[in-house]
Amino acid sequence: MSILVTGGAGYIGSHTVVELQNAGYEVVVLDNLSNSSKESLNRIKAITGKETVFYQNDINDRAALMEIFQKEKITSCIHFAGLKAVGESVVKPWEYYQNNIAGTLVLLDEMRKHGIKNIIFSSSATVYGDPAFIPITEECPKGTCTNPYGFTKSMLEQILTDMQVADPEWNVILLRYFNPIGAHASGTIGEDPNGIPNNLMPFITQVAVGKLKELGIFGNDYDTPDGTGVRDYIHVVDLANGHVKALSKIAENCGLKIYNLGTGTGYSVFEIIKNFEEATGIKIAYSMKPRRQGDIASCYANADKAKAELDWQAKYGIREMCADAWRWQSQNPRGYGV
Ligand code: NAD
Ligand code: UDP
């Protein structure tokens, strides 16, 4: 009995594979390596001592999926595979819809043909758009997305919901992630963005390691305590453990469930810089820049539902997130690129 982890060589996927193996699950990874390296799987083995069955294939490749479902004894799928760069999605919307939506439709079709109707889907707080209220509960209405990437998440949530309603044999858990940062405590797996990072923490760690000169802060005139954007940063290992808990929920035949995975605490950009500096002793050079298009002022979770129903709660604080992000970056200045 195995869990299929699509996108398992990527940032969140690799950390989830570690926690799944630590919890005793057998894992099969499917990843086309479009945004990851096979080296992450070697690193996983060094951490857990366990073998991961790996297929280098695309979720759009129906023949490959058929082979996997015929060969492996898959009971559930954790579906991370997808393109995730917000800016790129604006420039290449077709590629995002093709990869994320068409790919997921092929995956779901092959799953049901093989009688596998359990899926945990990587959704995002981006589906709330500019949230109607904060802290954001799961009851907060979905908002208008500001880019094609966000729409792929919102649309896939709808597709999965409709499929579960039509066929209640499906167990579907939509996990809405807030802002995952940090890395495994070993410093051997972590986030390895292509090119210049879009997200705050990898940008900060690349400034710290000397790859980038300074951080640009996108706006200090938001309606927040210090004017910079406030987000709910969550340690990637906590996030990974949320998936292990979600698998136990699936085992109860839970039907359709939606959970926020966040800490419930928001930090501003200035607070993140300060915490990073205090956790690492490294000063981060920065300058003020105009607001980034599509950004919102504040976004943080109410994570009570995941606590009550999944028995899951974030354990790591912001200092550990910063220290672990730095350990990964400093030990691997070029990511997995040797
Ligand atoms: P990532 O890019 O590191 O991992 C995604 C993995 O999927 C990569 O290894 C990539 O090679 C693979 N992949 C992409 N398209 C594929 C395809 N067609 N077939 C097979 N493999 C494919 O990203 P991540 O940060 O680990 O994110 C994982 C998931 O979580 C994504 O769906 C992402 O949208 C979602 N998510 C991420 C964040 C975040 O801030 N990192 C926040 C919310 C949601
Ligand atoms: N941010 C910033 N400079 C950067 C990257 C991000 O000031 O180089 C800010 C951004 O405006 C937001 C916060 O940091 O307020 C988190 O941004 P990120 O892209 O990491 O996450 P998201 O906006 O998707 O929640």
Coordinates of C-alpha atoms and ligand atoms in Angstrom, one line a residue:
M1 CA 0.0 0.0 0.0
S2 CA 1.6 3.3 -1.1
I3 CA 0.8 7.0 -1.2
L4 CA 1.3 8.6 -4.6
V5 CA 3.0 12.0 -4.2
T6 CA 2.9 14.1 -7.4
G7 CA 5.4 16.8 -7.3
G8 CA 7.3 14.9 -4.6
A9 CA 10.7 16.1 -5.7
G10 CA 9.7 19.8 -5.1
Y11 CA 9.9 22.0 -2.1
I12 CA 6.8 21.1 -0.1
G13 CA 6.6 17.6 -1.7
S14 CA 10.1 16.5 -0.6
H15 CA 9.4 17.6 3.0
T16 CA 6.1 15.7 3.0
V17 CA 7.8 12.6 1.7
V18 CA 10.2 12.7 4.6
E19 CA 7.3 13.1 7.1
L20 CA 5.3 10.3 5.4
Q21 CA 8.2 7.9 5.5
N22 CA 8.9 8.8 9.1
A23 CA 5.2 8.0 9.9
G24 CA 5.6 4.6 8.2
Y25 CA 4.0 5.2 4.8
E26 CA 5.4 3.7 1.6
V27 CA 5.8 6.5 -1.0
V28 CA 5.7 6.6 -4.8
V29 CA 6.8 10.0 -6.3
L30 CA 5.7 11.2 -9.7
D31 CA 7.5 14.3 -10.9
N32 CA 8.6 15.6 -14.3
L33 CA 11.4 17.6 -12.6
S34 CA 10.4 20.8 -14.4
N35 CA 11.0 22.7 -11.2
S36 CA 13.1 20.3 -9.1
S37 CA 16.1 18.1 -9.0
K38 CA 16.4 14.3 -8.6
E39 CA 19.0 15.1 -6.0
S40 CA 16.2 15.9 -3.5
L41 CA 15.3 12.2 -3.6
N42 CA 18.8 11.2 -2.7
R43 CA 18.7 13.7 0.2
I44 CA 15.4 12.3 1.4
K45 CA 16.9 8.8 1.5
A46 CA 19.8 10.1 3.6
I47 CA 17.3 11.6 6.1
T48 CA 14.9 8.7 6.4
G49 CA 17.0 5.8 5.3
K50 CA 14.1 4.7 3.2
E51 CA 13.7 4.1 -0.5
T52 CA 11.3 6.2 -2.5
V53 CA 9.9 4.7 -5.7
F54 CA 10.3 7.4 -8.4
Y55 CA 8.7 8.0 -11.8
Q56 CA 10.0 10.9 -13.8
N57 CA 6.8 11.5 -15.7
D58 CA 4.3 14.3 -16.3
I59 CA 0.8 14.2 -14.8
N60 CA -0.5 14.9 -18.4
D61 CA 1.1 11.5 -19.5
R62 CA -1.9 9.2 -19.3
A63 CA 0.1 6.1 -20.3
A64 CA 2.6 6.7 -17.5
L65 CA -0.2 7.2 -15.0
M66 CA -1.8 3.9 -16.2
E67 CA 1.5 2.1 -15.7
I68 CA 1.9 3.5 -12.2
F69 CA -1.6 2.7 -11.1
Q70 CA -1.3 -0.8 -12.5
K71 CA 2.1 -1.5 -11.0
E72 CA 2.0 0.2 -7.6
K73 CA -0.6 -0.4 -4.9
I74 CA -1.7 3.2 -4.5
T75 CA -4.4 4.0 -2.0
S76 CA -4.3 7.8 -1.9
C77 CA -2.7 10.7 -3.8
I78 CA -1.2 13.8 -2.4
H79 CA -1.2 16.2 -5.4
F80 CA 1.5 18.9 -5.3
A81 CA 2.5 18.8 -9.0
G82 CA 1.9 22.1 -10.6
L83 CA 3.4 25.3 -11.8
K84 CA 3.4 28.0 -9.2
A85 CA 5.1 31.2 -10.3
V86 CA 2.5 34.0 -10.1
G87 CA 4.2 36.4 -12.5
E88 CA 5.0 33.7 -15.0
S89 CA 1.4 32.6 -15.0
V90 CA 0.4 36.1 -16.2
V91 CA 2.7 35.8 -19.1
K92 CA 2.0 32.1 -19.9
P93 CA -1.7 31.5 -18.9
W94 CA -2.2 28.7 -21.4
E95 CA 0.8 26.8 -20.0
Y96 CA -0.6 27.2 -16.5
Y97 CA -4.1 26.0 -17.4
Q98 CA -2.7 23.2 -19.5
N99 CA -0.2 22.0 -16.8
N100 CA -2.3 22.5 -13.7
I101 CA -5.8 22.0 -14.8
A102 CA -5.6 19.7 -17.8
G103 CA -2.9 17.7 -16.0
T104 CA -5.1 17.3 -12.9
L105 CA -8.0 16.2 -15.0
V106 CA -5.9 13.4 -16.5
L107 CA -4.7 12.4 -13.0
L108 CA -8.2 12.3 -11.6
D109 CA -9.5 10.3 -14.6
E110 CA -6.8 7.7 -14.2
M111 CA -7.4 7.6 -10.4
R112 CA -11.1 6.9 -10.7
K113 CA -10.5 4.3 -13.5
H114 CA -8.3 2.5 -11.1
G115 CA -10.7 2.8 -8.2
I116 CA -8.5 5.3 -6.3
K117 CA -10.7 8.0 -4.9
N118 CA -8.7 9.6 -2.2
I119 CA -6.9 12.9 -2.8
I120 CA -5.3 15.7 -0.9
F121 CA -4.9 18.8 -3.0
S122 CA -2.4 21.6 -2.5
S123 CA -4.5 24.7 -2.6
S124 CA -3.6 28.2 -1.4
A125 CA -4.8 31.1 0.6
T126 CA -4.7 32.9 -2.7
V127 CA -8.2 31.5 -3.3
Y128 CA -9.5 34.0 -0.7
G129 CA -8.4 36.9 -3.0
D130 CA -8.4 40.1 -0.9
P131 CA -10.0 38.4 2.1
A132 CA -13.4 39.5 3.2
F133 CA -12.2 39.2 6.8
I134 CA -9.0 38.3 8.8
P135 CA -8.1 36.0 10.5
I136 CA -9.4 34.0 7.5
T137 CA -11.5 31.0 8.4
E138 CA -12.5 28.4 5.8
E139 CA -15.9 30.0 5.7
C140 CA -14.5 33.2 4.3
P141 CA -15.9 33.5 0.8
K142 CA -13.5 32.8 -2.1
G143 CA -12.4 36.0 -3.7
T144 CA -11.4 37.1 -7.1
C145 CA -8.0 35.8 -8.0
T146 CA -5.6 38.3 -9.4
N147 CA -3.6 36.0 -11.7
P148 CA -4.0 32.7 -13.7
Y149 CA -2.0 30.7 -11.1
G150 CA -4.6 31.7 -8.5
F151 CA -7.4 30.8 -10.8
T152 CA -6.0 27.3 -11.4
K153 CA -6.2 26.7 -7.6
S154 CA -9.7 28.1 -7.3
M155 CA -10.9 26.2 -10.4
L156 CA -9.3 22.9 -9.3
E157 CA -11.0 23.3 -5.9
Q158 CA -14.3 23.6 -7.7
I159 CA -13.6 20.6 -10.0
L160 CA -12.7 18.4 -7.0
T161 CA -15.7 19.6 -5.1
D162 CA -18.1 18.8 -7.9
M163 CA -16.5 15.4 -8.5
Q164 CA -17.0 14.5 -4.8
V165 CA -20.6 15.7 -4.8
A166 CA -21.3 13.6 -7.9
D167 CA -19.5 10.5 -6.5
P168 CA -19.5 10.4 -2.7
E169 CA -17.0 7.6 -2.8
W170 CA -14.4 10.3 -3.3
N171 CA -12.5 11.6 -0.2
V172 CA -11.2 15.0 -1.1
I173 CA -9.2 17.3 1.2
L174 CA -8.4 20.8 0.0
L175 CA -5.5 22.2 2.0
R176 CA -5.1 25.9 1.8
Y177 CA -1.5 26.8 2.5
F178 CA -0.5 30.1 3.8
N179 CA 3.2 31.0 3.3
P180 CA 5.5 28.0 3.6
I181 CA 9.1 28.9 4.5
G182 CA 12.0 27.2 6.2
A183 CA 13.6 23.8 5.6
H184 CA 14.2 20.4 7.2
A185 CA 16.4 20.8 10.3
S186 CA 19.2 18.8 8.6
G187 CA 19.7 21.6 6.1
T188 CA 19.8 19.1 3.3
I189 CA 16.5 19.7 1.6
G190 CA 14.9 23.1 1.0
E191 CA 13.5 25.5 -1.5
D192 CA 15.5 25.9 -4.6
P193 CA 13.9 28.5 -6.8
N194 CA 14.8 28.9 -10.5
G195 CA 16.4 32.3 -11.2
I196 CA 15.6 35.3 -9.0
P197 CA 13.1 34.3 -6.3
N198 CA 9.7 35.9 -6.2
N199 CA 9.0 35.1 -2.6
L200 CA 10.2 37.0 0.4
M201 CA 12.2 34.3 2.4
P202 CA 14.2 32.9 -0.5
F203 CA 15.0 36.4 -1.6
I204 CA 16.2 37.2 1.9
T205 CA 18.4 34.1 2.2
Q206 CA 20.0 34.8 -1.2
V207 CA 20.8 38.4 0.0
A208 CA 22.3 36.8 3.1
V209 CA 24.4 34.4 1.1
G210 CA 25.7 37.2 -1.1
K211 CA 23.9 36.1 -4.3
L212 CA 21.7 39.2 -4.4
K213 CA 22.6 42.7 -3.4
E214 CA 19.6 43.9 -1.5
L215 CA 16.0 43.1 -0.8
G216 CA 13.4 45.4 -2.4
I217 CA 10.4 45.9 0.0
F218 CA 7.2 46.1 -2.1
G219 CA 5.4 49.0 -0.4
N220 CA 5.3 50.6 3.0
D221 CA 2.0 52.4 2.7
Y222 CA -0.3 49.4 3.4
D223 CA -2.9 49.6 6.1
T224 CA -0.8 47.5 8.5
P225 CA 1.0 48.4 11.7
D226 CA 4.3 49.3 9.9
G227 CA 3.0 49.8 6.4
T228 CA 4.5 46.6 4.9
G229 CA 2.5 43.5 3.9
V230 CA 1.5 41.0 6.6
R231 CA 1.5 37.3 5.9
D232 CA 1.1 34.0 7.8
Y233 CA 4.5 32.2 7.5
I234 CA 4.4 28.5 8.3
H235 CA 7.4 26.1 8.7
V236 CA 7.4 23.7 5.8
V237 CA 7.8 20.8 8.2
D238 CA 4.7 21.8 10.0
L239 CA 2.9 22.0 6.6
A240 CA 4.3 18.6 5.7
N241 CA 2.9 17.1 8.9
G242 CA -0.5 18.6 8.1
H243 CA -0.6 16.2 5.1
V244 CA 0.2 13.2 7.3
K245 CA -2.8 14.2 9.5
A246 CA -5.0 14.7 6.5
L247 CA -4.2 11.1 5.4
S248 CA -5.6 9.9 8.7
K249 CA -8.7 11.9 8.1
I250 CA -9.1 10.3 4.7
A251 CA -8.9 6.9 6.4
E252 CA -12.1 7.9 8.2
N253 CA -13.9 8.3 4.8
C254 CA -14.2 12.0 5.4
G255 CA -15.9 13.1 2.1
L256 CA -15.0 16.7 1.2
K257 CA -13.0 18.7 3.7
I258 CA -11.3 22.1 3.5
Y259 CA -8.6 23.2 5.9
N260 CA -6.4 26.2 6.3
L261 CA -2.8 25.4 7.1
G262 CA -1.3 28.4 8.8
T263 CA 0.0 29.4 12.2
G264 CA -2.7 32.1 12.9
T265 CA 0.0 34.8 13.3
G266 CA 0.9 37.4 10.8
Y267 CA 4.3 39.0 10.4
S268 CA 5.2 42.1 8.3
V269 CA 8.1 42.3 6.0
F270 CA 10.0 44.4 8.5
E271 CA 9.3 41.8 11.2
I272 CA 10.6 39.0 9.0
I273 CA 13.8 40.9 8.3
K274 CA 14.3 41.6 12.0
N275 CA 13.6 38.0 13.0
F276 CA 16.0 36.7 10.3
E277 CA 18.7 39.0 11.4
E278 CA 18.3 38.0 15.0
A279 CA 18.1 34.3 14.2
T280 CA 21.2 34.4 12.0
G281 CA 23.3 37.4 13.0
I282 CA 23.3 38.5 9.4
K283 CA 22.2 42.0 8.3
I284 CA 19.9 42.2 5.4
A285 CA 20.3 45.2 3.1
Y286 CA 17.0 46.6 1.7
S287 CA 15.5 49.5 -0.1
M288 CA 11.9 50.6 -0.5
K289 CA 10.1 49.8 -3.8
P290 CA 6.6 50.5 -5.1
R291 CA 3.8 48.1 -4.3
R292 CA 3.8 44.9 -6.3
Q293 CA 0.8 44.5 -8.5
G294 CA -1.8 42.2 -7.1
D295 CA -0.5 42.2 -3.5
I296 CA -2.8 42.6 -0.6
A297 CA -2.2 44.2 2.8
S298 CA -2.8 41.4 5.2
C299 CA -3.4 37.7 5.0
Y300 CA -3.3 35.3 8.0
A301 CA -5.3 32.2 9.0
N302 CA -7.6 31.2 11.6
A303 CA -6.3 27.6 11.9
D304 CA -8.8 26.3 14.5
K305 CA -10.6 23.9 12.2
A306 CA -7.4 22.0 11.4
K307 CA -6.6 21.8 15.1
A308 CA -10.1 20.6 16.0
E309 CA -10.6 18.1 13.1
L310 CA -7.1 17.0 12.1
D311 CA -5.4 17.3 15.5
W312 CA -2.9 19.5 13.7
Q313 CA -1.2 22.6 14.9
A314 CA 1.9 24.5 13.7
K315 CA 4.8 23.8 16.2
Y316 CA 7.6 26.0 14.9
G317 CA 8.0 29.7 15.5
I318 CA 9.3 32.4 13.2
R319 CA 12.9 32.2 14.6
E320 CA 13.1 28.5 13.7
M321 CA 11.7 29.1 10.3
C322 CA 14.4 31.8 9.7
A323 CA 17.2 29.7 11.2
D324 CA 16.2 26.6 9.1
A325 CA 15.8 28.6 5.9
W326 CA 19.3 29.9 6.5
R327 CA 20.8 26.5 7.3
W328 CA 19.6 25.2 4.0
Q329 CA 20.8 28.2 2.0
S330 CA 24.2 28.5 3.7
Q331 CA 24.9 24.8 3.3
N332 CA 23.6 24.8 -0.3
P333 CA 24.4 28.2 -1.7
R334 CA 23.5 26.9 -5.2
G335 CA 20.5 24.8 -4.1
Y336 CA 20.7 21.3 -5.5
G337 CA 23.1 22.5 -8.2
V338 CA 25.9 20.8 -6.4
Ligands
NAD1 P1 7.6 23.2 -6.4 O1 7.7 23.8 -7.8 O2 8.9 23.1 -5.6 O3 7.0 21.7 -6.5 C1 6.1 21.3 -7.5 C2 6.7 20.1 -8.2 O4 5.8 19.7 -9.2 C3 8.0 20.3 -8.8 O5 8.9 19.3 -8.4 C4 7.8 20.2 -10.3 O6 8.9 19.6 -11.0 C5 6.5 19.3 -10.3 N1 5.7 19.4 -11.5 C6 5.1 20.6 -12.0 N2 4.3 20.3 -13.1 C7 4.3 18.9 -13.2 C8 3.7 18.0 -14.1 N3 2.9 18.5 -15.1 N4 3.9 16.7 -13.9 C9 4.7 16.2 -13.0 N5 5.4 17.0 -12.1 C10 5.2 18.4 -12.2 O7 6.5 23.9 -5.6 P2 6.1 23.8 -4.1 O8 6.4 25.1 -3.4 O9 6.6 22.6 -3.5 O10 4.5 23.7 -4.2 C11 3.8 22.5 -4.2 C12 2.4 22.7 -4.5 O11 1.9 23.6 -3.4 C13 2.0 23.4 -5.8 O12 0.8 22.9 -6.3 C14 1.9 24.9 -5.3 O13 1.0 25.6 -6.2 C15 1.2 24.7 -4.0 N6 1.4 25.9 -3.1 C16 2.6 26.3 -2.9 C17 2.8 27.4 -2.1 C18 4.2 28.0 -1.8 O14 4.3 29.1 -1.4 N7 5.3 27.3 -2.0 C19 1.7 28.1 -1.5 C20 0.4 27.5 -1.7 C21 0.3 26.4 -2.6
UDP2 N1 7.8 41.0 -0.6 C1 8.8 42.0 -0.7 N2 9.9 41.8 -1.5 C2 10.1 40.7 -2.2 C3 9.2 39.6 -2.1 C4 8.1 39.8 -1.3 O1 8.6 43.0 0.0 O2 11.1 40.6 -2.9 C5 6.6 41.1 0.3 C6 5.3 41.0 -0.5 O3 4.9 42.3 -1.0 C7 4.4 40.5 0.6 C8 5.3 39.6 1.5 O4 6.7 40.0 1.2 O5 3.9 41.5 1.4 C9 5.2 38.1 1.1 O6 5.4 37.9 -0.3 P1 5.6 36.5 -1.0 O7 5.7 36.7 -2.4 O8 6.6 35.7 -0.2 O9 4.2 35.8 -0.6 P2 2.7 36.2 -1.1 O10 2.6 37.6 -1.5 O11 2.4 35.3 -2.2 O12 1.8 35.9 0.1

